[in-house]
């Protein structure tokens, strides 16, 4: 290792595997230079340990030092006491061990603690690179550690194999992080994305908090992204180049879709039951149309009586259905099959962003997302099973991105929605979720526990933090790290795709240089290069 | 090397020496050494006294008609012979076969062996290690050990170019030895200033 880059911090004095180790700081290492979330290496006798600082505290050998503080304006006194009688301590959570032959085994999960008085050093760039790997065709540079310039890379090939979550309070950078991740998946994995873009941020231009325009997927990768829209007018006004206008026919809405909307439409349990009965009576394709056509009168009363539906229940259901009918993208009969169109694009490896335009209403979002996803998932399941049986290639792995996930995945409805099923059954049929949410506490714990990798920005509600960190080893330690994240551009990443939890300052996104760093060349550069090529050609 | 006196009483932990010159005692805390054929013994001056040669006879005041103190000694030349200066040194280390050890010598000094004041280079060499501090901290003396430790470190620091750095290193060593005895540490550190 490079001697110059290694900074000795202190020695291990006590600890345990479950609670982490206590490190006593040397007098030369200032406690103020330490930061929760920083990395350290511990030189054990047989192997090196890689850990994260999870707490910093002050200690003294004699209680009297706190009762009658010495005169530290005297430089001799101050220097003598620092590191001896008064000292800083670090709480370090060992995460990985690096054997003597790291190239052979790679970092391993930690199963023991370093011996007494092992030296603790600040982790060098090489150490971090050794643990997180370098950017390559599968690894995507997501950000840098807090006080280093090393690139932290996510293994996206691994990431898309499971469902993942991005969490954080409003305004902490979830959207930017998601954009980055979507670009990463687009560039580095074989997966295609279907994004239910509630706030029109991922397909075309969005704005940053400084009201600066930020390019999104379609502008950066026009050939591999298609923008579908529910609201043609809004898209046209924003000058978005859309590929398809989504219309959904009444015949496509199934009773399950209504069941999911129970809360948002304010339906009673009985109304939901009535939906199934009506669907049985009128047929799955026509029930909405026919139910809405029913007029008050003898016939209707008779029908309701026959189906054993109470009049008040019917009234309740009808009010709910009227709300749905008011959604402008719903038409009695859809001119085109949206699901087939989406699949067509996905099959060609083109990512689909579905913009909701002005319909940012939760009812529309839940209805459309659930409806489309259920059908797409069913097709994927059929094709994967077919591929298993007939040795045909399996479809592209699909990642479905949903926002406001707690509306789909809360404990009441997660068992009914397709998203709950996908999150639980995961990758069997090559479909996974990317869940974006600001209230992870509202998501079913069963679903949360199935998420492979979690990327979380600042959260401050106790319930949300608990829910995100549920089941993670070193939860209490990570809790203090999570609560101390800055409110912007910082995220804690842990789970399947990273060897250990890590706090990153997310990669710059939104400036011309940042676009260039994705390997993109601007139009002006293309032109310049073409001119240069021509010149060279004719010059020879 | 500066020969200053002769051992007149010796034990494993301490020696007493008489100075050749009246008032020729080395400063408190300075490093002195004595030697026999196989061993060089190091001590730190921990006490000094000037008394009458005979224990039963106290000196009397003589300066009533003299203009100055020097004049008393000039008119009573016998005084320098009737009075004597002695000092005690706490044994803190020894050198055997050219190697320095910062702990007690195997045998006490011999009576009438010469005592030398160590030159700065030797003080510097001796104070590379602070093993002797432990002896000072635990000594039972007439004067307070805080005073002695501070005096010894002050003396030794003069032999070092990086005086402050030396005192800091010594202070840290002391802080470890005196962990839990912060008052004592504070009083020693407070006495290191010059």
PDB file of C-alpha atoms in Angstrom, chain B:
ATOM      1  CA  UNK B   1      33.838  15.413  32.393  1.00  0.00           C
ATOM      2  CA  UNK B   2      32.962  17.592  35.338  1.00  0.00           C
ATOM      3  CA  UNK B   3      33.935  15.822  38.579  1.00  0.00           C
ATOM      4  CA  UNK B   4      31.932  17.335  41.367  1.00  0.00           C
ATOM      5  CA  UNK B   5      32.223  15.089  44.377  1.00  0.00           C
ATOM      6  CA  UNK B   6      32.568  11.727  45.995  1.00  0.00           C
ATOM      7  CA  UNK B   7      30.084   9.134  47.240  1.00  0.00           C
ATOM      8  CA  UNK B   8      29.869   9.093  51.012  1.00  0.00           C
ATOM      9  CA  UNK B   9      26.753   6.982  51.480  1.00  0.00           C
ATOM     10  CA  UNK B  10      25.072   4.576  49.069  1.00  0.00           C
ATOM     11  CA  UNK B  11      22.064   2.332  48.856  1.00  0.00           C
ATOM     12  CA  UNK B  12      20.373   0.562  45.992  1.00  0.00           C
ATOM     13  CA  UNK B  13      17.959   3.432  45.438  1.00  0.00           C
ATOM     14  CA  UNK B  14      19.963   6.452  46.459  1.00  0.00           C
ATOM     15  CA  UNK B  15      23.408   7.840  47.000  1.00  0.00           C
ATOM     16  CA  UNK B  16      24.756  10.718  48.996  1.00  0.00           C
ATOM     17  CA  UNK B  17      27.826  12.585  47.812  1.00  0.00           C
ATOM     18  CA  UNK B  18      29.931  15.328  49.222  1.00  0.00           C
ATOM     19  CA  UNK B  19      30.937  18.135  46.926  1.00  0.00           C
ATOM     20  CA  UNK B  20      34.552  19.071  46.528  1.00  0.00           C
ATOM     21  CA  UNK B  21      33.657  22.701  46.548  1.00  0.00           C
ATOM     22  CA  UNK B  22      31.465  24.322  49.142  1.00  0.00           C
ATOM     23  CA  UNK B  23      28.164  25.170  47.432  1.00  0.00           C
ATOM     24  CA  UNK B  24      29.316  23.197  44.408  1.00  0.00           C
ATOM     25  CA  UNK B  25      26.102  21.155  44.321  1.00  0.00           C
ATOM     26  CA  UNK B  26      24.606  20.278  40.947  1.00  0.00           C
ATOM     27  CA  UNK B  27      21.161  21.772  40.227  1.00  0.00           C
ATOM     28  CA  UNK B  28      18.066  19.951  41.454  1.00  0.00           C
ATOM     29  CA  UNK B  29      16.980  17.371  38.879  1.00  0.00           C
ATOM     30  CA  UNK B  30      20.272  17.204  37.022  1.00  0.00           C
ATOM     31  CA  UNK B  31      21.707  13.915  35.901  1.00  0.00           C
ATOM     32  CA  UNK B  32      24.863  12.745  37.677  1.00  0.00           C
ATOM     33  CA  UNK B  33      26.798   9.557  37.321  1.00  0.00           C
ATOM     34  CA  UNK B  34      29.307   7.495  39.175  1.00  0.00           C
ATOM     35  CA  UNK B  35      31.227   4.455  38.050  1.00  0.00           C
ATOM     36  CA  UNK B  36      33.022   1.439  39.247  1.00  0.00           C
ATOM     37  CA  UNK B  37      34.944  -1.067  37.201  1.00  0.00           C
ATOM     38  CA  UNK B  38      31.980  -2.739  35.482  1.00  0.00           C
ATOM     39  CA  UNK B  39      29.055  -0.415  36.004  1.00  0.00           C
ATOM     40  CA  UNK B  40      28.151   3.175  35.418  1.00  0.00           C
ATOM     41  CA  UNK B  41      25.332   4.347  37.645  1.00  0.00           C
ATOM     42  CA  UNK B  42      23.030   7.252  36.864  1.00  0.00           C
ATOM     43  CA  UNK B  43      21.193   9.305  39.417  1.00  0.00           C
ATOM     44  CA  UNK B  44      19.004  12.380  39.468  1.00  0.00           C
ATOM     45  CA  UNK B  45      19.832  14.994  42.092  1.00  0.00           C
ATOM     46  CA  UNK B  46      16.905  14.987  44.446  1.00  0.00           C
ATOM     47  CA  UNK B  47      18.178  16.898  47.465  1.00  0.00           C
ATOM     48  CA  UNK B  48      21.125  19.037  48.512  1.00  0.00           C
ATOM     49  CA  UNK B  49      22.242  20.315  51.848  1.00  0.00           C
ATOM     50  CA  UNK B  50      25.064  22.462  53.247  1.00  0.00           C
ATOM     51  CA  UNK B  51      25.874  21.872  56.921  1.00  0.00           C
ATOM     52  CA  UNK B  52      28.557  22.136  59.494  1.00  0.00           C
ATOM     53  CA  UNK B  53      31.282  19.514  59.321  1.00  0.00           C
ATOM     54  CA  UNK B  54      30.474  18.431  62.826  1.00  0.00           C
ATOM     55  CA  UNK B  55      26.836  17.576  63.326  1.00  0.00           C
ATOM     56  CA  UNK B  56      26.796  18.970  66.861  1.00  0.00           C
ATOM     57  CA  UNK B  57      28.225  22.375  66.008  1.00  0.00           C
ATOM     58  CA  UNK B  58      26.023  24.848  64.319  1.00  0.00           C
ATOM     59  CA  UNK B  59      27.666  27.736  62.467  1.00  0.00           C
ATOM     60  CA  UNK B  60      27.351  31.085  64.086  1.00  0.00           C
ATOM     61  CA  UNK B  61      26.579  34.445  62.554  1.00  0.00           C
ATOM     62  CA  UNK B  62      29.758  36.339  61.749  1.00  0.00           C
ATOM     63  CA  UNK B  63      28.906  39.183  59.475  1.00  0.00           C
ATOM     64  CA  UNK B  64      27.933  41.957  61.852  1.00  0.00           C
ATOM     65  CA  UNK B  65      30.993  44.078  61.077  1.00  0.00           C
ATOM     66  CA  UNK B  66      31.595  42.840  57.575  1.00  0.00           C
ATOM     67  CA  UNK B  67      30.485  44.862  54.528  1.00  0.00           C
ATOM     68  CA  UNK B  68      29.473  41.873  52.428  1.00  0.00           C
ATOM     69  CA  UNK B  69      28.955  38.159  52.426  1.00  0.00           C
ATOM     70  CA  UNK B  70      32.196  37.550  50.521  1.00  0.00           C
ATOM     71  CA  UNK B  71      34.051  39.519  53.176  1.00  0.00           C
ATOM     72  CA  UNK B  72      32.939  37.017  55.842  1.00  0.00           C
ATOM     73  CA  UNK B  73      34.567  34.165  53.941  1.00  0.00           C
ATOM     74  CA  UNK B  74      37.633  36.292  53.228  1.00  0.00           C
ATOM     75  CA  UNK B  75      38.228  37.074  56.864  1.00  0.00           C
ATOM     76  CA  UNK B  76      37.371  33.502  57.996  1.00  0.00           C
ATOM     77  CA  UNK B  77      39.133  31.276  55.444  1.00  0.00           C
ATOM     78  CA  UNK B  78      38.599  28.223  57.674  1.00  0.00           C
ATOM     79  CA  UNK B  79      34.869  28.377  57.019  1.00  0.00           C
ATOM     80  CA  UNK B  80      35.163  26.705  53.632  1.00  0.00           C
ATOM     81  CA  UNK B  81      36.735  23.781  55.386  1.00  0.00           C
ATOM     82  CA  UNK B  82      34.359  23.652  58.349  1.00  0.00           C
ATOM     83  CA  UNK B  83      31.255  23.652  56.193  1.00  0.00           C
ATOM     84  CA  UNK B  84      30.382  21.099  53.609  1.00  0.00           C
ATOM     85  CA  UNK B  85      27.876  20.702  50.792  1.00  0.00           C
ATOM     86  CA  UNK B  86      26.260  17.364  50.153  1.00  0.00           C
ATOM     87  CA  UNK B  87      23.637  16.170  47.753  1.00  0.00           C
ATOM     88  CA  UNK B  88      21.476  13.101  47.293  1.00  0.00           C
ATOM     89  CA  UNK B  89      20.781  11.438  43.981  1.00  0.00           C
ATOM     90  CA  UNK B  90      18.009   9.006  43.242  1.00  0.00           C
ATOM     91  CA  UNK B  91      19.280   6.073  41.247  1.00  0.00           C
ATOM     92  CA  UNK B  92      17.440   5.966  37.914  1.00  0.00           C
ATOM     93  CA  UNK B  93      19.503   3.766  35.643  1.00  0.00           C
ATOM     94  CA  UNK B  94      22.813   2.286  34.776  1.00  0.00           C
ATOM     95  CA  UNK B  95      25.044   1.390  31.912  1.00  0.00           C
ATOM     96  CA  UNK B  96      26.538  -2.035  31.600  1.00  0.00           C
ATOM     97  CA  UNK B  97      28.764  -3.188  28.771  1.00  0.00           C
ATOM     98  CA  UNK B  98      28.007   0.047  26.975  1.00  0.00           C
ATOM     99  CA  UNK B  99      24.246  -0.424  27.119  1.00  0.00           C
ATOM    100  CA  UNK B 100      21.863   1.873  28.905  1.00  0.00           C
ATOM    101  CA  UNK B 101      19.185   0.540  31.224  1.00  0.00           C
ATOM    102  CA  UNK B 102      16.518   2.739  32.713  1.00  0.00           C
ATOM    103  CA  UNK B 103      16.009   0.799  35.869  1.00  0.00           C
ATOM    104  CA  UNK B 104      17.821   0.254  39.159  1.00  0.00           C
ATOM    105  CA  UNK B 105      21.443  -0.967  39.078  1.00  0.00           C
ATOM    106  CA  UNK B 106      22.212  -4.433  40.441  1.00  0.00           C
ATOM    107  CA  UNK B 107      24.508  -3.039  43.149  1.00  0.00           C
ATOM    108  CA  UNK B 108      24.772   0.315  44.904  1.00  0.00           C
ATOM    109  CA  UNK B 109      27.618   2.709  44.254  1.00  0.00           C
ATOM    110  CA  UNK B 110      30.852   2.272  46.128  1.00  0.00           C
ATOM    111  CA  UNK B 111      31.922   4.733  48.789  1.00  0.00           C
ATOM    112  CA  UNK B 112      34.520   7.227  47.533  1.00  0.00           C
ATOM    113  CA  UNK B 113      33.730   6.614  43.935  1.00  0.00           C
ATOM    114  CA  UNK B 114      33.725   9.892  42.032  1.00  0.00           C
ATOM    115  CA  UNK B 115      30.546  11.605  41.018  1.00  0.00           C
ATOM    116  CA  UNK B 116      30.356  13.483  37.729  1.00  0.00           C
ATOM    117  CA  UNK B 117      27.815  15.891  36.314  1.00  0.00           C
ATOM    118  CA  UNK B 118      26.703  14.435  32.989  1.00  0.00           C
ATOM    119  CA  UNK B 119      27.426  16.596  29.924  1.00  0.00           C
ATOM    120  CA  UNK B 120      24.485  17.540  27.644  1.00  0.00           C
ATOM    121  CA  UNK B 121      25.218  14.799  25.087  1.00  0.00           C
ATOM    122  CA  UNK B 122      24.969  12.152  27.742  1.00  0.00           C
ATOM    123  CA  UNK B 123      21.819  13.700  29.189  1.00  0.00           C
ATOM    124  CA  UNK B 124      20.350  13.655  25.715  1.00  0.00           C
ATOM    125  CA  UNK B 125      21.256  10.031  25.250  1.00  0.00           C
ATOM    126  CA  UNK B 126      19.840   9.067  28.612  1.00  0.00           C
ATOM    127  CA  UNK B 127      16.576  10.920  28.043  1.00  0.00           C
ATOM    128  CA  UNK B 128      15.785   9.134  24.797  1.00  0.00           C
ATOM    129  CA  UNK B 129      13.708   6.810  26.894  1.00  0.00           C
ATOM    130  CA  UNK B 130      11.421   7.726  29.749  1.00  0.00           C
ATOM    131  CA  UNK B 131      11.640   4.534  31.790  1.00  0.00           C
ATOM    132  CA  UNK B 132      13.120   6.519  34.659  1.00  0.00           C
ATOM    133  CA  UNK B 133       9.909   8.536  35.077  1.00  0.00           C
ATOM    134  CA  UNK B 134       8.282   5.579  36.715  1.00  0.00           C
ATOM    135  CA  UNK B 135      10.996   5.541  39.416  1.00  0.00           C
ATOM    136  CA  UNK B 136      10.517   9.246  40.047  1.00  0.00           C
ATOM    137  CA  UNK B 137       6.734   8.962  40.207  1.00  0.00           C
ATOM    138  CA  UNK B 138       6.917   6.199  42.791  1.00  0.00           C
ATOM    139  CA  UNK B 139       9.791   7.578  44.900  1.00  0.00           C
ATOM    140  CA  UNK B 140       9.262   8.445  48.557  1.00  0.00           C
ATOM    141  CA  UNK B 141      11.248  11.572  49.137  1.00  0.00           C
ATOM    142  CA  UNK B 142      11.368  14.544  51.457  1.00  0.00           C
ATOM    143  CA  UNK B 143      10.551  16.846  48.581  1.00  0.00           C
ATOM    144  CA  UNK B 144       7.426  16.403  46.514  1.00  0.00           C
ATOM    145  CA  UNK B 145       7.867  14.094  43.565  1.00  0.00           C
ATOM    146  CA  UNK B 146       6.033  16.594  41.371  1.00  0.00           C
ATOM    147  CA  UNK B 147       8.802  19.099  42.009  1.00  0.00           C
ATOM    148  CA  UNK B 148      11.493  16.574  41.309  1.00  0.00           C
ATOM    149  CA  UNK B 149       9.931  15.293  38.085  1.00  0.00           C
ATOM    150  CA  UNK B 150       9.407  18.822  36.822  1.00  0.00           C
ATOM    151  CA  UNK B 151      12.973  19.804  37.748  1.00  0.00           C
ATOM    152  CA  UNK B 152      14.437  16.714  36.085  1.00  0.00           C
ATOM    153  CA  UNK B 153      12.482  17.274  32.878  1.00  0.00           C
ATOM    154  CA  UNK B 154      13.408  20.960  32.830  1.00  0.00           C
ATOM    155  CA  UNK B 155      17.064  20.062  33.179  1.00  0.00           C
ATOM    156  CA  UNK B 156      16.922  17.380  30.515  1.00  0.00           C
ATOM    157  CA  UNK B 157      14.993  19.546  28.089  1.00  0.00           C
ATOM    158  CA  UNK B 158      17.971  21.900  27.963  1.00  0.00           C
ATOM    159  CA  UNK B 159      20.012  19.195  26.317  1.00  0.00           C
ATOM    160  CA  UNK B 160      17.470  18.902  23.515  1.00  0.00           C
ATOM    161  CA  UNK B 161      17.229  21.271  20.622  1.00  0.00           C
ATOM    162  CA  UNK B 162      13.514  20.613  20.205  1.00  0.00           C
ATOM    163  CA  UNK B 163      12.752  21.505  23.769  1.00  0.00           C
ATOM    164  CA  UNK B 164       8.997  21.756  23.380  1.00  0.00           C
ATOM    165  CA  UNK B 165       8.730  18.488  21.494  1.00  0.00           C
ATOM    166  CA  UNK B 166      10.766  16.771  24.190  1.00  0.00           C
ATOM    167  CA  UNK B 167       8.523  18.094  26.930  1.00  0.00           C
ATOM    168  CA  UNK B 168       5.398  17.053  25.055  1.00  0.00           C
ATOM    169  CA  UNK B 169       6.669  13.499  24.603  1.00  0.00           C
ATOM    170  CA  UNK B 170       7.669  13.323  28.248  1.00  0.00           C
ATOM    171  CA  UNK B 171       4.342  14.829  29.255  1.00  0.00           C
ATOM    172  CA  UNK B 172       2.441  12.189  27.317  1.00  0.00           C
ATOM    173  CA  UNK B 173       4.482   9.484  29.014  1.00  0.00           C
ATOM    174  CA  UNK B 174       3.622  11.033  32.344  1.00  0.00           C
ATOM    175  CA  UNK B 175      -0.028  11.326  31.434  1.00  0.00           C
ATOM    176  CA  UNK B 176      -0.099   7.571  30.932  1.00  0.00           C
ATOM    177  CA  UNK B 177       1.724   6.950  34.216  1.00  0.00           C
ATOM    178  CA  UNK B 178      -0.519   9.354  36.076  1.00  0.00           C
ATOM    179  CA  UNK B 179      -3.778   8.370  34.428  1.00  0.00           C
ATOM    180  CA  UNK B 180      -6.395   8.757  37.097  1.00  0.00           C
ATOM    181  CA  UNK B 181      -4.181  11.249  38.968  1.00  0.00           C
ATOM    182  CA  UNK B 182      -4.918  14.296  36.940  1.00  0.00           C
ATOM    183  CA  UNK B 183      -4.162  16.771  39.747  1.00  0.00           C
ATOM    184  CA  UNK B 184      -0.618  15.522  39.976  1.00  0.00           C
ATOM    185  CA  UNK B 185      -0.168  15.614  36.221  1.00  0.00           C
ATOM    186  CA  UNK B 186      -1.458  19.161  36.132  1.00  0.00           C
ATOM    187  CA  UNK B 187       0.930  20.262  38.853  1.00  0.00           C
ATOM    188  CA  UNK B 188       3.936  18.709  37.067  1.00  0.00           C
ATOM    189  CA  UNK B 189       2.995  20.193  33.717  1.00  0.00           C
ATOM    190  CA  UNK B 190       2.495  23.566  35.351  1.00  0.00           C
ATOM    191  CA  UNK B 191       6.080  23.445  36.636  1.00  0.00           C
ATOM    192  CA  UNK B 192       7.691  22.712  33.288  1.00  0.00           C
ATOM    193  CA  UNK B 193       7.598  26.297  32.126  1.00  0.00           C
ATOM    194  CA  UNK B 194      10.807  28.297  32.282  1.00  0.00           C
TER     195      UNK B 194
END
